[in-house]
PDB file of C-alpha atoms in Angstrom:
ATOM      1  CA  GLY A1402       0.251  -0.020   0.184  1.00 66.00           C
ATOM      2  CA  ALA A1403       0.919   4.078   0.426  1.00 83.00           C
ATOM      3  CA  VAL A1404       2.140   3.878  -3.454  1.00 91.00           C
ATOM      4  CA  VAL A1405       2.748   7.214  -4.752  1.00 95.00           C
ATOM      5  CA  SER A1406       3.070   7.909  -8.449  1.00 96.00           C
ATOM      6  CA  GLN A1407       4.371  10.855 -10.518  1.00 97.00           C
ATOM      7  CA  HIS A1408       4.023  11.464 -14.466  1.00 97.00           C
ATOM      8  CA  PRO A1409       5.946  12.141 -16.594  1.00 97.00           C
ATOM      9  CA  SER A1410       9.131  10.847 -15.161  1.00 96.00           C
ATOM     10  CA  TRP A1411      10.920  13.228 -17.203  1.00 96.00           C
ATOM     11  CA  VAL A1412      10.437  15.702 -19.500  1.00 96.00           C
ATOM     12  CA  ILE A1413      11.802  18.151 -22.062  1.00 96.00           C
ATOM     13  CA  CYS A1414      10.548  21.576 -23.090  1.00 95.00           C
ATOM     14  CA  LYS A1415      11.792  24.712 -24.692  1.00 96.00           C
ATOM     15  CA  SER A1416      12.867  27.686 -22.661  1.00 96.00           C
ATOM     16  CA  GLY A1417       9.184  29.352 -21.772  1.00 96.00           C
ATOM     17  CA  THR A1418       6.771  26.924 -22.298  1.00 96.00           C
ATOM     18  CA  SER A1419       4.966  25.252 -19.743  1.00 97.00           C
ATOM     19  CA  VAL A1420       5.359  21.965 -17.989  1.00 97.00           C
ATOM     20  CA  LYS A1421       2.272  19.978 -15.601  1.00 97.00           C
ATOM     21  CA  ILE A1422       3.810  17.276 -13.132  1.00 97.00           C
ATOM     22  CA  GLU A1423       0.834  15.414 -11.410  1.00 97.00           C
ATOM     23  CA  CYS A1424       1.188  13.965  -8.083  1.00 96.00           C
ATOM     24  CA  ARG A1425      -1.251  11.154  -7.370  1.00 95.00           C
ATOM     25  CA  SER A1426      -1.900   8.827  -4.633  1.00 94.00           C
ATOM     26  CA  LEU A1427      -2.989   5.364  -6.151  1.00 94.00           C
ATOM     27  CA  ASP A1428      -4.280   3.465  -2.693  1.00 90.00           C
ATOM     28  CA  PHE A1429      -4.667   5.958  -0.058  1.00 89.00           C
ATOM     29  CA  GLN A1430      -6.186   9.572   0.512  1.00 90.00           C
ATOM     30  CA  ALA A1431      -4.185  12.033   0.885  1.00 90.00           C
ATOM     31  CA  THR A1432      -5.280  15.314   2.946  1.00 87.00           C
ATOM     32  CA  THR A1433      -1.659  16.978   2.217  1.00 90.00           C
ATOM     33  CA  MET A1434       0.724  16.714  -0.538  1.00 93.00           C
ATOM     34  CA  PHE A1435       4.050  18.443  -0.518  1.00 93.00           C
ATOM     35  CA  TRP A1436       6.555  19.181  -3.583  1.00 96.00           C
ATOM     36  CA  TYR A1437      10.415  19.144  -3.116  1.00 96.00           C
ATOM     37  CA  ARG A1438      13.333  19.824  -5.363  1.00 96.00           C
ATOM     38  CA  GLN A1439      16.400  18.543  -5.387  1.00 95.00           C
ATOM     39  CA  PHE A1440      19.429  20.044  -7.911  1.00 93.00           C
ATOM     40  CA  PRO A1441      22.247  17.092  -8.280  1.00 88.00           C
ATOM     41  CA  LYS A1442      24.521  16.810  -5.195  1.00 85.00           C
ATOM     42  CA  GLN A1443      22.274  18.834  -3.094  1.00 89.00           C
ATOM     43  CA  SER A1444      19.380  18.143  -0.337  1.00 89.00           C
ATOM     44  CA  LEU A1445      15.863  17.942  -1.486  1.00 92.00           C
ATOM     45  CA  MET A1446      14.639  21.310  -0.448  1.00 93.00           C
ATOM     46  CA  LEU A1447      10.505  21.596  -0.018  1.00 93.00           C
ATOM     47  CA  MET A1448       9.432  24.280  -1.667  1.00 95.00           C
ATOM     48  CA  ALA A1449       5.271  24.058  -0.601  1.00 94.00           C
ATOM     49  CA  THR A1450       2.809  22.331   0.696  1.00 91.00           C
ATOM     50  CA  SER A1451      -0.857  21.514  -0.258  1.00 90.00           C
ATOM     51  CA  ASN A1452      -3.714  20.574   1.611  1.00 87.00           C
ATOM     52  CA  GLU A1453      -6.756  19.319  -0.424  1.00 83.00           C
ATOM     53  CA  GLY A1454      -8.759  21.998  -1.093  1.00 81.00           C
ATOM     54  CA  SER A1455      -7.321  25.149  -0.073  1.00 84.00           C
ATOM     55  CA  LYS A1456      -3.962  27.568  -1.584  1.00 87.00           C
ATOM     56  CA  ALA A1457      -0.773  26.071  -1.432  1.00 91.00           C
ATOM     57  CA  THR A1458       1.715  27.349   1.560  1.00 91.00           C
ATOM     58  CA  TYR A1459       4.912  27.994  -0.176  1.00 94.00           C
ATOM     59  CA  GLU A1460       8.282  28.122   1.308  1.00 92.00           C
ATOM     60  CA  GLN A1461      10.314  30.973   1.680  1.00 91.00           C
ATOM     61  CA  GLY A1462      11.839  32.423  -1.762  1.00 92.00           C
ATOM     62  CA  VAL A1463       9.779  30.345  -4.022  1.00 94.00           C
ATOM     63  CA  GLU A1464       7.532  31.833  -6.748  1.00 94.00           C
ATOM     64  CA  LYS A1465       3.951  31.174  -6.051  1.00 93.00           C
ATOM     65  CA  ASP A1466       3.125  32.453  -9.620  1.00 94.00           C
ATOM     66  CA  LYS A1467       6.276  30.445 -11.130  1.00 96.00           C
ATOM     67  CA  PHE A1468       5.301  27.214 -10.060  1.00 97.00           C
ATOM     68  CA  LEU A1469       1.307  26.914  -9.555  1.00 96.00           C
ATOM     69  CA  ILE A1470       0.622  24.385  -7.016  1.00 95.00           C
ATOM     70  CA  ASN A1471      -3.374  22.888  -7.684  1.00 91.00           C
ATOM     71  CA  HIS A1472      -4.850  20.301  -4.795  1.00 89.00           C
ATOM     72  CA  ALA A1473      -8.093  19.196  -5.966  1.00 83.00           C
ATOM     73  CA  SER A1474      -8.655  16.266  -4.927  1.00 90.00           C
ATOM     74  CA  LEU A1475      -7.699  13.198  -2.310  1.00 90.00           C
ATOM     75  CA  THR A1476      -5.727  11.536  -5.087  1.00 93.00           C
ATOM     76  CA  LEU A1477      -3.844  14.411  -7.241  1.00 94.00           C
ATOM     77  CA  SER A1478      -1.724  17.351  -7.241  1.00 94.00           C
ATOM     78  CA  THR A1479      -0.676  19.666  -9.548  1.00 95.00           C
ATOM     79  CA  LEU A1480       2.552  21.415  -9.942  1.00 97.00           C
ATOM     80  CA  THR A1481       3.015  23.484 -13.460  1.00 97.00           C
ATOM     81  CA  VAL A1482       6.693  25.120 -14.167  1.00 97.00           C
ATOM     82  CA  THR A1483       4.927  29.054 -15.801  1.00 96.00           C
ATOM     83  CA  SER A1484       7.552  29.806 -18.176  1.00 96.00           C
ATOM     84  CA  ALA A1485      10.419  27.552 -17.622  1.00 96.00           C
ATOM     85  CA  HIS A1486      13.702  28.853 -17.872  1.00 96.00           C
ATOM     86  CA  PRO A1487      17.180  26.540 -17.797  1.00 96.00           C
ATOM     87  CA  GLU A1488      17.955  27.180 -14.536  1.00 95.00           C
ATOM     88  CA  ASP A1489      14.498  25.286 -13.314  1.00 96.00           C
ATOM     89  CA  SER A1490      16.123  21.902 -14.483  1.00 96.00           C
ATOM     90  CA  SER A1491      16.019  20.124 -11.774  1.00 96.00           C
ATOM     91  CA  PHE A1492      14.466  17.048 -10.158  1.00 96.00           C
ATOM     92  CA  TYR A1493      10.695  17.678  -8.942  1.00 97.00           C
ATOM     93  CA  ILE A1494       9.307  14.832  -6.126  1.00 97.00           C
ATOM     94  CA  CYS A1495       5.897  15.073  -4.768  1.00 96.00           C
ATOM     95  CA  SER A1496       5.072  13.339  -1.476  1.00 94.00           C
ATOM     96  CA  ALA A1497       1.500  12.666  -0.214  1.00 92.00           C
ATOM     97  CA  ALA A1498       0.661  12.063   3.534  1.00 88.00           C
ATOM     98  CA  SER A1499      -2.738  10.972   4.568  1.00 83.00           C
ATOM     99  CA  SER A1500      -4.144  12.818   8.113  1.00 77.00           C
ATOM    100  CA  ARG A1501      -2.978   9.705  10.188  1.00 76.00           C
ATOM    101  CA  SER A1502       0.147   9.240   8.678  1.00 76.00           C
ATOM    102  CA  LEU A1503       1.426  12.709   9.422  1.00 71.00           C
ATOM    103  CA  LEU A1504       0.754  11.908  12.778  1.00 69.00           C
ATOM    104  CA  GLU A1505       3.716   9.213  12.554  1.00 71.00           C
ATOM    105  CA  ASP A1506       5.899  11.700  10.552  1.00 73.00           C
ATOM    106  CA  THR A1507       5.167   9.628   7.233  1.00 81.00           C
ATOM    107  CA  GLN A1508       5.159  10.661   4.066  1.00 87.00           C
ATOM    108  CA  TYR A1509       5.319   8.822   0.786  1.00 91.00           C
ATOM    109  CA  PHE A1510       7.419   9.501  -1.518  1.00 94.00           C
ATOM    110  CA  GLY A1511       6.897   9.400  -5.720  1.00 96.00           C
ATOM    111  CA  PRO A1512       9.505   8.437  -7.921  1.00 96.00           C
ATOM    112  CA  GLY A1513      10.393  11.861  -9.227  1.00 96.00           C
ATOM    113  CA  THR A1514      10.304  13.551 -12.280  1.00 97.00           C
ATOM    114  CA  ARG A1515      13.392  15.338 -13.798  1.00 96.00           C
ATOM    115  CA  LEU A1516      13.114  18.445 -15.529  1.00 97.00           C
ATOM    116  CA  THR A1517      15.364  19.918 -18.856  1.00 97.00           C
ATOM    117  CA  VAL A1518      14.384  22.812 -19.848  1.00 96.00           C
ATOM    118  CA  LEU A1519      17.066  23.743 -23.395  1.00 95.00           C
TER     119      LEU A1519
ATOM    120  CA  ARG B 158      24.242  27.416   8.259  1.00 70.00           C
ATOM    121  CA  LYS B 159      22.269  24.889   7.431  1.00 79.00           C
ATOM    122  CA  GLU B 160      19.685  22.749   9.137  1.00 87.00           C
ATOM    123  CA  VAL B 161      21.433  19.379   8.756  1.00 93.00           C
ATOM    124  CA  GLU B 162      25.108  18.631   7.838  1.00 94.00           C
ATOM    125  CA  GLN B 163      26.342  15.883   6.695  1.00 95.00           C
ATOM    126  CA  ASP B 164      29.892  14.733   5.260  1.00 93.00           C
ATOM    127  CA  PRO B 165      28.812  14.077   1.316  1.00 93.00           C
ATOM    128  CA  GLY B 166      31.329  10.837   1.278  1.00 92.00           C
ATOM    129  CA  PRO B 167      32.096   8.876  -0.485  1.00 95.00           C
ATOM    130  CA  PHE B 168      32.558   6.416   1.671  1.00 96.00           C
ATOM    131  CA  ASN B 169      33.880   3.650   0.215  1.00 97.00           C
ATOM    132  CA  VAL B 170      33.582   0.298   1.840  1.00 97.00           C
ATOM    133  CA  PRO B 171      34.298  -3.171   1.044  1.00 98.00           C
ATOM    134  CA  GLU B 172      31.800  -5.668   1.068  1.00 98.00           C
ATOM    135  CA  GLY B 173      31.756  -7.181   4.842  1.00 97.00           C
ATOM    136  CA  ALA B 174      32.920  -4.397   6.660  1.00 98.00           C
ATOM    137  CA  THR B 175      31.253  -1.992   8.815  1.00 98.00           C
ATOM    138  CA  VAL B 176      30.878   1.570   7.712  1.00 97.00           C
ATOM    139  CA  ALA B 177      29.725   4.660   9.862  1.00 97.00           C
ATOM    140  CA  PHE B 178      28.669   7.883   9.518  1.00 97.00           C
ATOM    141  CA  ASN B 179      26.674  11.412  11.568  1.00 96.00           C
ATOM    142  CA  CYS B 180      24.761  13.672  10.734  1.00 96.00           C
ATOM    143  CA  THR B 181      24.280  17.034  12.802  1.00 96.00           C
ATOM    144  CA  TYR B 182      21.447  19.223  12.836  1.00 94.00           C
ATOM    145  CA  SER B 183      20.837  22.453  13.476  1.00 91.00           C
ATOM    146  CA  ASN B 184      17.557  22.917  15.681  1.00 87.00           C
ATOM    147  CA  SER B 185      18.044  21.795  19.443  1.00 87.00           C
ATOM    148  CA  ALA B 186      13.899  21.667  19.144  1.00 85.00           C
ATOM    149  CA  SER B 187      13.748  19.038  16.111  1.00 86.00           C
ATOM    150  CA  GLN B 188      11.477  16.090  16.866  1.00 82.00           C
ATOM    151  CA  SER B 189      11.544  13.663  14.915  1.00 88.00           C
ATOM    152  CA  PHE B 190      14.077  11.805  13.024  1.00 93.00           C
ATOM    153  CA  PHE B 191      14.813   9.914  10.407  1.00 94.00           C
ATOM    154  CA  TRP B 192      17.352   8.135   7.904  1.00 96.00           C
ATOM    155  CA  TYR B 193      15.965   8.398   4.071  1.00 95.00           C
ATOM    156  CA  ARG B 194      17.989   6.280   1.614  1.00 96.00           C
ATOM    157  CA  GLN B 195      18.233   7.525  -2.206  1.00 95.00           C
ATOM    158  CA  ASP B 196      19.475   5.341  -5.181  1.00 94.00           C
ATOM    159  CA  CYS B 197      20.561   7.545  -7.680  1.00 90.00           C
ATOM    160  CA  ARG B 198      17.883   9.467 -10.270  1.00 86.00           C
ATOM    161  CA  LYS B 199      15.175   8.042  -7.493  1.00 91.00           C
ATOM    162  CA  GLU B 200      13.250   8.657  -5.011  1.00 92.00           C
ATOM    163  CA  PRO B 201      14.196   8.780  -1.106  1.00 93.00           C
ATOM    164  CA  LYS B 202      12.920   5.749   0.587  1.00 92.00           C
ATOM    165  CA  LEU B 203      12.256   5.674   4.526  1.00 91.00           C
ATOM    166  CA  LEU B 204      15.446   3.081   5.896  1.00 95.00           C
ATOM    167  CA  MET B 205      14.054   3.571   9.715  1.00 94.00           C
ATOM    168  CA  SER B 206      13.439   5.865  11.893  1.00 91.00           C
ATOM    169  CA  VAL B 207      15.998   7.362  15.129  1.00 93.00           C
ATOM    170  CA  TYR B 208      14.456   6.766  18.873  1.00 85.00           C
ATOM    171  CA  SER B 209      16.377   8.525  21.566  1.00 85.00           C
ATOM    172  CA  SER B 210      17.382   5.582  23.276  1.00 85.00           C
ATOM    173  CA  GLY B 211      18.920   4.035  20.020  1.00 86.00           C
ATOM    174  CA  ASN B 212      17.610   1.531  17.572  1.00 92.00           C
ATOM    175  CA  GLU B 213      18.657  -1.502  15.281  1.00 94.00           C
ATOM    176  CA  ASP B 214      17.067  -3.133  12.527  1.00 94.00           C
ATOM    177  CA  GLY B 215      18.818  -5.529  10.831  1.00 96.00           C
ATOM    178  CA  ARG B 216      22.684  -4.465   9.661  1.00 97.00           C
ATOM    179  CA  PHE B 217      21.703  -1.274  10.606  1.00 98.00           C
ATOM    180  CA  THR B 218      21.442   0.958  13.752  1.00 97.00           C
ATOM    181  CA  ALA B 219      20.500   3.914  14.718  1.00 97.00           C
ATOM    182  CA  GLN B 220      21.581   6.576  17.593  1.00 95.00           C
ATOM    183  CA  LEU B 221      20.714  10.159  18.347  1.00 95.00           C
ATOM    184  CA  ASN B 222      22.550  12.436  20.807  1.00 94.00           C
ATOM    185  CA  ARG B 223      20.514  15.179  21.804  1.00 92.00           C
ATOM    186  CA  ALA B 224      23.102  16.631  23.777  1.00 93.00           C
ATOM    187  CA  SER B 225      25.555  17.186  20.579  1.00 94.00           C
ATOM    188  CA  GLN B 226      22.876  17.130  18.361  1.00 94.00           C
ATOM    189  CA  TYR B 227      23.652  14.470  16.050  1.00 94.00           C
ATOM    190  CA  ILE B 228      22.687  11.285  14.202  1.00 96.00           C
ATOM    191  CA  SER B 229      24.419   8.568  13.730  1.00 97.00           C
ATOM    192  CA  LEU B 230      24.402   5.089  11.502  1.00 97.00           C
ATOM    193  CA  LEU B 231      25.824   2.029  11.216  1.00 97.00           C
ATOM    194  CA  ILE B 232      25.911  -0.732   8.178  1.00 98.00           C
ATOM    195  CA  ARG B 233      27.247  -3.874   9.803  1.00 98.00           C
ATOM    196  CA  ASP B 234      28.541  -6.746   7.179  1.00 98.00           C
ATOM    197  CA  SER B 235      27.764  -4.152   4.069  1.00 98.00           C
ATOM    198  CA  LYS B 236      26.237  -5.740   0.954  1.00 98.00           C
ATOM    199  CA  LEU B 237      26.829  -4.337  -2.236  1.00 98.00           C
ATOM    200  CA  SER B 238      23.546  -3.426  -2.835  1.00 97.00           C
ATOM    201  CA  ASP B 239      24.054  -0.854   0.158  1.00 98.00           C
ATOM    202  CA  SER B 240      25.561   1.653  -1.798  1.00 98.00           C
ATOM    203  CA  ALA B 241      23.272   4.755  -2.690  1.00 97.00           C
ATOM    204  CA  THR B 242      23.356   8.058  -1.476  1.00 96.00           C
ATOM    205  CA  TYR B 243      22.000   8.210   3.023  1.00 97.00           C
ATOM    206  CA  LEU B 244      19.610  11.132   3.996  1.00 96.00           C
ATOM    207  CA  CYS B 245      19.813  12.356   7.046  1.00 96.00           C
ATOM    208  CA  VAL B 246      15.903  13.729   8.113  1.00 94.00           C
ATOM    209  CA  VAL B 247      14.788  15.785  10.976  1.00 92.00           C
ATOM    210  CA  LYS B 248      11.604  17.134  11.799  1.00 87.00           C
ATOM    211  CA  GLY B 249      11.062  20.788  13.032  1.00 71.00           C
ATOM    212  CA  GLN B 250      10.047  21.787  16.475  1.00 60.00           C
ATOM    213  CA  ALA B 251       6.420  20.714  16.567  1.00 52.00           C
ATOM    214  CA  THR B 252       5.297  24.302  15.802  1.00 52.00           C
ATOM    215  CA  ASP B 253       5.883  23.684  12.323  1.00 53.00           C
ATOM    216  CA  SER B 254       3.506  22.839   9.263  1.00 53.00           C
ATOM    217  CA  TRP B 255       2.457  19.146   9.894  1.00 58.00           C
ATOM    218  CA  GLY B 256       5.237  16.708   8.204  1.00 55.00           C
ATOM    219  CA  LYS B 257       7.659  19.452   6.868  1.00 78.00           C
ATOM    220  CA  LEU B 258      11.177  17.550   6.594  1.00 86.00           C
ATOM    221  CA  GLN B 259      14.371  19.168   6.362  1.00 89.00           C
ATOM    222  CA  PHE B 260      16.753  17.533   4.143  1.00 92.00           C
ATOM    223  CA  GLY B 261      20.752  17.142   4.612  1.00 94.00           C
ATOM    224  CA  ALA B 262      22.303  16.260   1.516  1.00 93.00           C
ATOM    225  CA  GLY B 263      23.698  13.064   1.918  1.00 95.00           C
ATOM    226  CA  THR B 264      26.466  10.779   2.448  1.00 97.00           C
ATOM    227  CA  GLN B 265      27.326   8.440  -0.280  1.00 96.00           C
ATOM    228  CA  VAL B 266      28.629   4.995   0.124  1.00 98.00           C
ATOM    229  CA  VAL B 267      29.663   2.442  -2.381  1.00 97.00           C
ATOM    230  CA  VAL B 268      30.334  -0.906  -1.182  1.00 98.00           C
ATOM    231  CA  THR B 269      32.538  -2.463  -3.293  1.00 97.00           C
ATOM    232  CA  PRO B 270      33.888  -6.242  -4.011  1.00 95.00           C
TER     233      PRO B 270
END
């Protein structure tokens, strides 16, 4: 149980285009989803936390107008990188948690999406 | 100063040997501690939680030292499959938003035949 999928697993796009990444919890209801970004040889950095049906909470330094997050249902959250530039190239990972798993500090990670902006 | 710091390694370990490494954290109010494992170009996977009394899971032993603000991971009888990057993860104080985890950059372990 507790499987999280991400789509696409990798994407290459031209500078200036927008890219949407989906994160789905396949066998549980995810009341909270987290979006992380990881640059090579660096730690995962939390970008934002989203709760189903409400606006995402962004971490300091993350532009909410550039990284649009929608958590419209208990099994799906999307991250849209708008007007992507080469510096946005990174490994984007989502994680999902149920209200119960959060009490146990447990998050379930998706397999990640590798974005390359040319 | 980073909230969670780790020696990046790599730690080159002969198969069957023991390897240990630490992680330091800056927030003395941190509540929960974990070790995750991350393989190249993959998502992190929970290896084990770290408890105050120390805990063991098979060949893996984790310790927490609150006074010195570090946690450690020891791997005994290393296997080739243990080659990975080990991430130290700390949950901040209780007033942090639910589930907010702080990740270290990882310690790379390479087990050689």
